[in-house]
mmCIF file of C-alpha atoms in Angstrom:
data_model
loop_
_atom_site.group_PDB
_atom_site.id
_atom_site.type_symbol
_atom_site.label_atom_id
_atom_site.label_comp_id
_atom_site.label_asym_id
_atom_site.label_seq_id
_atom_site.Cartn_x
_atom_site.Cartn_y
_atom_site.Cartn_z
ATOM 1 C CA MET A 1 0.000 0.000 0.000
ATOM 2 C CA SER A 2 2.819 2.372 0.745
ATOM 3 C CA GLU A 3 4.055 1.886 -2.809
ATOM 4 C CA VAL A 4 0.681 3.001 -4.227
ATOM 5 C CA ASN A 5 0.681 6.102 -2.003
ATOM 6 C CA ARG A 6 4.163 7.015 -3.198
ATOM 7 C CA ASP A 7 3.093 6.645 -6.827
ATOM 8 C CA GLU A 8 0.064 8.889 -6.260
ATOM 9 C CA GLU A 9 2.190 11.446 -4.424
ATOM 10 C CA ALA A 10 4.807 11.422 -7.172
ATOM 11 C CA GLN A 11 2.086 11.818 -9.812
ATOM 12 C CA SER A 12 0.545 14.803 -7.996
ATOM 13 C CA GLN A 13 3.989 16.429 -7.581
ATOM 14 C CA TRP A 14 4.647 15.868 -11.294
ATOM 15 C CA GLU A 15 1.329 17.546 -12.214
ATOM 16 C CA MET A 16 2.014 20.514 -9.905
ATOM 17 C CA GLU A 17 5.496 20.940 -11.386
ATOM 18 C CA GLU A 18 4.045 20.741 -14.911
ATOM 19 C CA LYS A 19 1.513 23.494 -14.093
ATOM 20 C CA ARG A 20 4.245 25.666 -12.573
ATOM 21 C CA ILE A 21 6.396 25.311 -15.714
ATOM 22 C CA GLN A 22 3.416 26.205 -17.925
ATOM 23 C CA GLN A 23 2.762 29.311 -15.828
ATOM 24 C CA ILE A 24 6.383 30.364 -16.225
ATOM 25 C CA LYS A 25 6.297 29.839 -20.008
ATOM 26 C CA ASN A 26 2.885 31.472 -20.474
ATOM 27 C CA PRO A 27 2.392 34.025 -17.673
ATOM 28 C CA THR A 28 -0.817 35.484 -19.134
ATOM 29 C CA GLU A 29 -2.611 32.498 -20.557
ATOM 30 C CA PRO A 30 -6.032 33.543 -21.884
ATOM 31 C CA VAL A 31 -9.071 31.914 -20.405
ATOM 32 C CA VAL A 32 -10.933 29.945 -23.039
ATOM 33 C CA GLU A 33 -14.635 29.644 -22.426
ATOM 34 C CA PRO A 34 -16.439 26.752 -24.055
ATOM 35 C CA THR A 35 -18.836 27.820 -26.780
ATOM 36 C CA PRO A 36 -22.375 26.650 -26.187
ATOM 37 C CA GLU A 37 -23.738 24.199 -28.706
ATOM 38 C CA PRO A 38 -26.621 25.588 -30.756
ATOM 39 C CA GLU A 39 -30.063 24.422 -29.790
ATOM 40 C CA GLU A 40 -32.244 22.684 -32.328
ATOM 41 C CA SER A 41 -34.354 25.823 -32.715
ATOM 42 C CA GLN A 42 -31.264 27.841 -33.744
ATOM 43 C CA LEU A 43 -30.121 25.459 -36.486
ATOM 44 C CA PRO A 44 -30.965 26.539 -40.050
ATOM 45 C CA GLU A 45 -33.555 24.545 -41.914
ATOM 46 C CA ILE A 46 -32.350 22.552 -44.885
ATOM 47 C CA ASN A 47 -34.865 21.813 -47.615
ATOM 48 C CA ILE A 48 -33.919 19.106 -50.069
ATOM 49 C CA LYS A 49 -35.952 18.870 -53.241
ATOM 50 C CA THR A 50 -36.126 15.411 -54.706
ATOM 51 C CA SER A 51 -38.134 16.282 -57.816
ATOM 52 C CA TYR A 52 -36.113 16.069 -61.009
ATOM 53 C CA ASP A 53 -38.751 17.854 -63.078
ATOM 54 C CA GLU A 54 -37.980 21.257 -61.616
ATOM 55 C CA ALA A 55 -34.887 23.254 -62.479
ATOM 56 C CA PRO A 56 -32.589 23.613 -59.479
ATOM 57 C CA SER A 57 -33.006 26.973 -57.807
ATOM 58 C CA THR A 58 -29.541 28.506 -57.689
ATOM 59 C CA GLU A 59 -30.370 32.130 -57.052
ATOM 60 C CA PHE A 60 -27.450 34.453 -56.461
ATOM 61 C CA ASN A 61 -27.220 38.039 -55.401
ATOM 62 C CA SER A 62 -25.786 40.279 -58.131
ATOM 63 C CA ALA A 63 -24.706 42.810 -55.506
ATOM 64 C CA ALA A 64 -22.569 40.129 -53.865
ATOM 65 C CA LEU A 65 -20.768 39.525 -57.175
ATOM 66 C CA LEU A 66 -19.785 43.176 -57.461
ATOM 67 C CA GLU A 67 -18.652 43.476 -53.843
ATOM 68 C CA THR A 68 -14.893 43.818 -53.470
ATOM 69 C CA ALA A 69 -12.779 42.821 -50.517
ATOM 70 C CA SER A 70 -12.443 46.480 -49.496
ATOM 71 C CA ASP A 71 -16.236 46.893 -49.477
ATOM 72 C CA ALA A 72 -16.793 43.806 -47.352
ATOM 73 C CA GLU A 73 -15.758 43.443 -43.753
ATOM 74 C CA VAL A 74 -12.169 42.242 -43.980
ATOM 75 C CA ASN A 75 -11.226 39.444 -41.617
ATOM 76 C CA SER A 76 -7.672 38.501 -40.750
ATOM 77 C CA ARG A 77 -8.277 34.985 -42.030
ATOM 78 C CA ILE A 78 -10.040 33.914 -45.193
ATOM 79 C CA ARG A 79 -11.059 30.468 -46.283
ATOM 80 C CA PHE A 80 -9.329 28.762 -49.191
ATOM 81 C CA GLU A 81 -12.498 28.934 -51.314
ATOM 82 C CA GLU A 82 -12.626 32.722 -50.897
ATOM 83 C CA PHE A 83 -8.982 33.303 -51.835
ATOM 84 C CA THR A 84 -8.447 34.801 -55.277
ATOM 85 C CA ASP A 85 -4.998 34.922 -56.816
ATOM 86 C CA GLU A 86 -4.339 38.313 -58.409
ATOM 87 C CA LYS A 87 -2.745 36.606 -61.445
ATOM 88 C CA THR A 88 -6.088 35.087 -62.489
ATOM 89 C CA LEU A 89 -7.675 38.551 -62.736
ATOM 90 C CA ILE A 90 -4.999 39.995 -65.044
ATOM 91 C CA SER A 91 -4.622 39.482 -68.797
ATOM 92 C CA HIS A 92 -1.620 40.451 -70.937
ATOM 93 C CA ASP A 93 -1.352 41.767 -74.470
ATOM 94 C CA ALA A 94 0.350 39.723 -77.203
ATOM 95 C CA PHE A 95 3.789 41.281 -76.634
ATOM 96 C CA GLY A 96 3.659 41.233 -72.837
ATOM 97 C CA ASN A 97 3.967 45.028 -72.605
ATOM 98 C CA LYS A 98 0.593 45.709 -70.966
ATOM 99 C CA GLN A 99 -1.599 44.236 -68.260
ATOM 100 C CA MET A 100 -5.360 44.621 -68.092
ATOM 101 C CA LYS A 101 -7.821 44.236 -65.254
ATOM 102 C CA ILE A 102 -11.609 44.597 -65.607
ATOM 103 C CA LYS A 103 -13.936 45.495 -62.749
ATOM 104 C CA VAL A 104 -17.667 44.914 -63.163
ATOM 105 C CA LEU A 105 -19.598 48.057 -62.283
ATOM 106 C CA GLU A 106 -23.114 47.030 -63.268
ATOM 107 C CA VAL A 107 -24.946 43.865 -64.267
ATOM 108 C CA SER A 108 -28.345 43.379 -65.872
ATOM 109 C CA ASP A 109 -31.351 41.911 -64.065
ATOM 110 C CA GLU A 110 -32.115 39.728 -67.080
ATOM 111 C CA ASN A 111 -32.446 35.986 -66.451
ATOM 112 C CA PRO A 112 -30.021 33.851 -68.452
ATOM 113 C CA PRO A 113 -31.494 31.573 -71.112
ATOM 114 C CA GLN A 114 -30.796 27.832 -70.758
ATOM 115 C CA ARG A 115 -29.476 27.902 -67.217
ATOM 116 C CA TRP A 116 -29.449 24.086 -67.198
ATOM 117 C CA LYS A 117 -26.942 24.017 -70.047
ATOM 118 C CA PHE A 118 -24.614 26.935 -69.302
ATOM 119 C CA GLY A 119 -24.988 27.335 -65.525
ATOM 120 C CA ASP A 120 -25.382 30.594 -63.614
ATOM 121 C CA ARG A 121 -24.398 33.577 -65.734
ATOM 122 C CA VAL A 122 -24.804 37.334 -65.429
ATOM 123 C CA LYS A 123 -25.140 39.893 -68.210
ATOM 124 C CA VAL A 124 -22.556 42.656 -67.736
ATOM 125 C CA THR A 125 -23.594 46.189 -68.716
ATOM 126 C CA LYS A 126 -20.818 48.468 -67.390
ATOM 127 C CA ILE A 127 -17.133 47.802 -66.736
ATOM 128 C CA LEU A 128 -14.070 49.701 -65.550
ATOM 129 C CA VAL A 129 -10.950 48.787 -67.534
ATOM 130 C CA THR A 130 -7.512 49.392 -65.997
ATOM 131 C CA ILE A 131 -4.479 49.047 -68.278
ATOM 132 C CA LYS A 132 -0.943 49.161 -66.909
ATOM 133 C CA HIS A 133 2.013 49.770 -69.241
ATOM 134 C CA LEU A 134 4.805 47.622 -67.829
ATOM 135 C CA ALA A 135 7.680 49.605 -69.388
ATOM 136 C CA THR A 136 6.665 52.977 -67.953
ATOM 137 C CA GLN A 137 4.423 51.830 -65.042
ATOM 138 C CA GLU A 138 1.784 54.203 -66.447
ATOM 139 C CA VAL A 139 -1.818 53.289 -65.571
ATOM 140 C CA GLU A 140 -4.862 54.116 -67.716
ATOM 141 C CA GLU A 141 -8.472 53.698 -66.631
ATOM 142 C CA GLY A 142 -11.679 53.933 -68.574
ATOM 143 C CA GLU A 143 -15.321 53.194 -67.906
ATOM 144 C CA PHE A 144 -17.216 51.441 -70.703
ATOM 145 C CA ASP A 145 -20.933 50.921 -71.150
ATOM 146 C CA VAL A 146 -20.653 47.557 -72.895
ATOM 147 C CA GLU A 147 -24.342 47.504 -73.784
ATOM 148 C CA GLU A 148 -24.162 50.898 -75.518
ATOM 149 C CA ILE A 149 -20.967 49.953 -77.399
ATOM 150 C CA GLU A 150 -22.648 46.739 -78.577
ATOM 151 C CA ARG A 151 -25.619 48.732 -79.952
ATOM 152 C CA GLU A 152 -23.285 51.214 -81.676
ATOM 153 C CA LEU A 153 -21.345 48.446 -83.388
ATOM 154 C CA GLN A 154 -24.567 46.800 -84.576
ATOM 155 C CA GLU A 155 -25.678 50.105 -86.127
ATOM 156 C CA LYS A 156 -22.324 50.934 -87.772
ATOM 157 C CA ARG A 157 -21.022 47.507 -88.819
ATOM 158 C CA HIS A 158 -24.199 45.372 -88.693
ATOM 159 C CA TYR A 159 -22.644 42.779 -86.387
ATOM 160 C CA THR A 160 -21.382 42.384 -82.869
ATOM 161 C CA SER A 161 -18.966 39.943 -81.294
ATOM 162 C CA THR A 162 -19.469 40.771 -77.627
ATOM 163 C CA ASN A 163 -20.698 38.002 -75.377
ATOM 164 C CA ARG A 164 -21.737 39.854 -72.243
ATOM 165 C CA TRP A 165 -22.912 36.702 -70.453
ATOM 166 C CA ILE A 166 -20.204 35.877 -67.908
ATOM 167 C CA PRO A 167 -20.366 32.816 -65.609
ATOM 168 C CA ALA A 168 -20.988 33.948 -62.025
ATOM 169 C CA GLU A 169 -17.989 31.968 -60.760
ATOM 170 C CA ASP A 170 -15.729 33.933 -63.157
ATOM 171 C CA ILE A 171 -16.367 37.160 -61.232
ATOM 172 C CA LYS A 172 -14.069 37.239 -58.205
ATOM 173 C CA ASN A 173 -14.155 40.137 -55.724
ATOM 174 C CA GLY A 174 -15.951 42.267 -58.327
ATOM 175 C CA TYR A 175 -13.326 41.624 -61.043
ATOM 176 C CA VAL A 176 -13.638 39.448 -64.152
ATOM 177 C CA VAL A 177 -11.224 36.546 -64.554
ATOM 178 C CA GLY A 178 -8.564 37.286 -67.200
ATOM 179 C CA SER A 179 -9.714 34.557 -69.585
ATOM 180 C CA LYS A 180 -13.050 36.376 -70.110
ATOM 181 C CA HIS A 181 -11.593 39.831 -70.869
ATOM 182 C CA THR A 182 -11.720 39.525 -74.661
ATOM 183 C CA ARG A 183 -15.452 38.728 -74.462
ATOM 184 C CA LEU A 184 -16.140 42.101 -72.894
ATOM 185 C CA ILE A 185 -13.779 44.386 -74.844
ATOM 186 C CA SER A 186 -14.058 42.933 -78.360
ATOM 187 C CA ASP A 187 -16.576 45.539 -79.578
ATOM 188 C CA ALA A 188 -14.724 48.412 -77.888
ATOM 189 C CA SER A 189 -11.492 47.380 -79.604
ATOM 190 C CA ALA A 190 -13.311 46.992 -82.955
ATOM 191 C CA LEU A 191 -14.468 50.624 -82.657
ATOM 192 C CA ASP A 192 -10.950 51.709 -81.553
ATOM 193 C CA TYR A 193 -12.117 52.834 -78.109
ATOM 194 C CA ILE A 194 -9.447 50.648 -76.573
ATOM 195 C CA VAL A 195 -6.098 49.472 -77.929
ATOM 196 C CA PHE A 196 -4.766 46.393 -76.216
#
């Protein structure tokens, strides 16, 4: 029995010494309060539709697409899904002398045709184009009403090549992904409003 008492005493001394060392290493250790688990009444309801006849309802907020990181409340940590690499938002000219970035200023309320085939898309009406000359570090900006330019080209040249329908996932932090830039500026470059 005396052996068991010694083991218990040694264990308690070990634990006290461990706590003392932790207090020395971390003198102001924050108190962590346990977060209460949400009650059943606080949990969000999840509705699962099992009918295959209806088109899936994937409504999105157009204002959320145009919101930039500076407009939103900026947290110190972001999730991986929310991270956008700046390189994906920039396109280069053929010679590598210029960089272009397009910010979406306004989208149309029009519903996309054939959502089941092409997915969620938005019709862009106004953009802000920023061009940076890499040799001189000069920056040019211009606002374009893509819808008006498309109408002008149809009147003057009797055709248009602009596809203003952009997939919703290709708009990141209010900017269009670089691979979709030529869709939006093709008519403006045909009318010599922009040289890129």
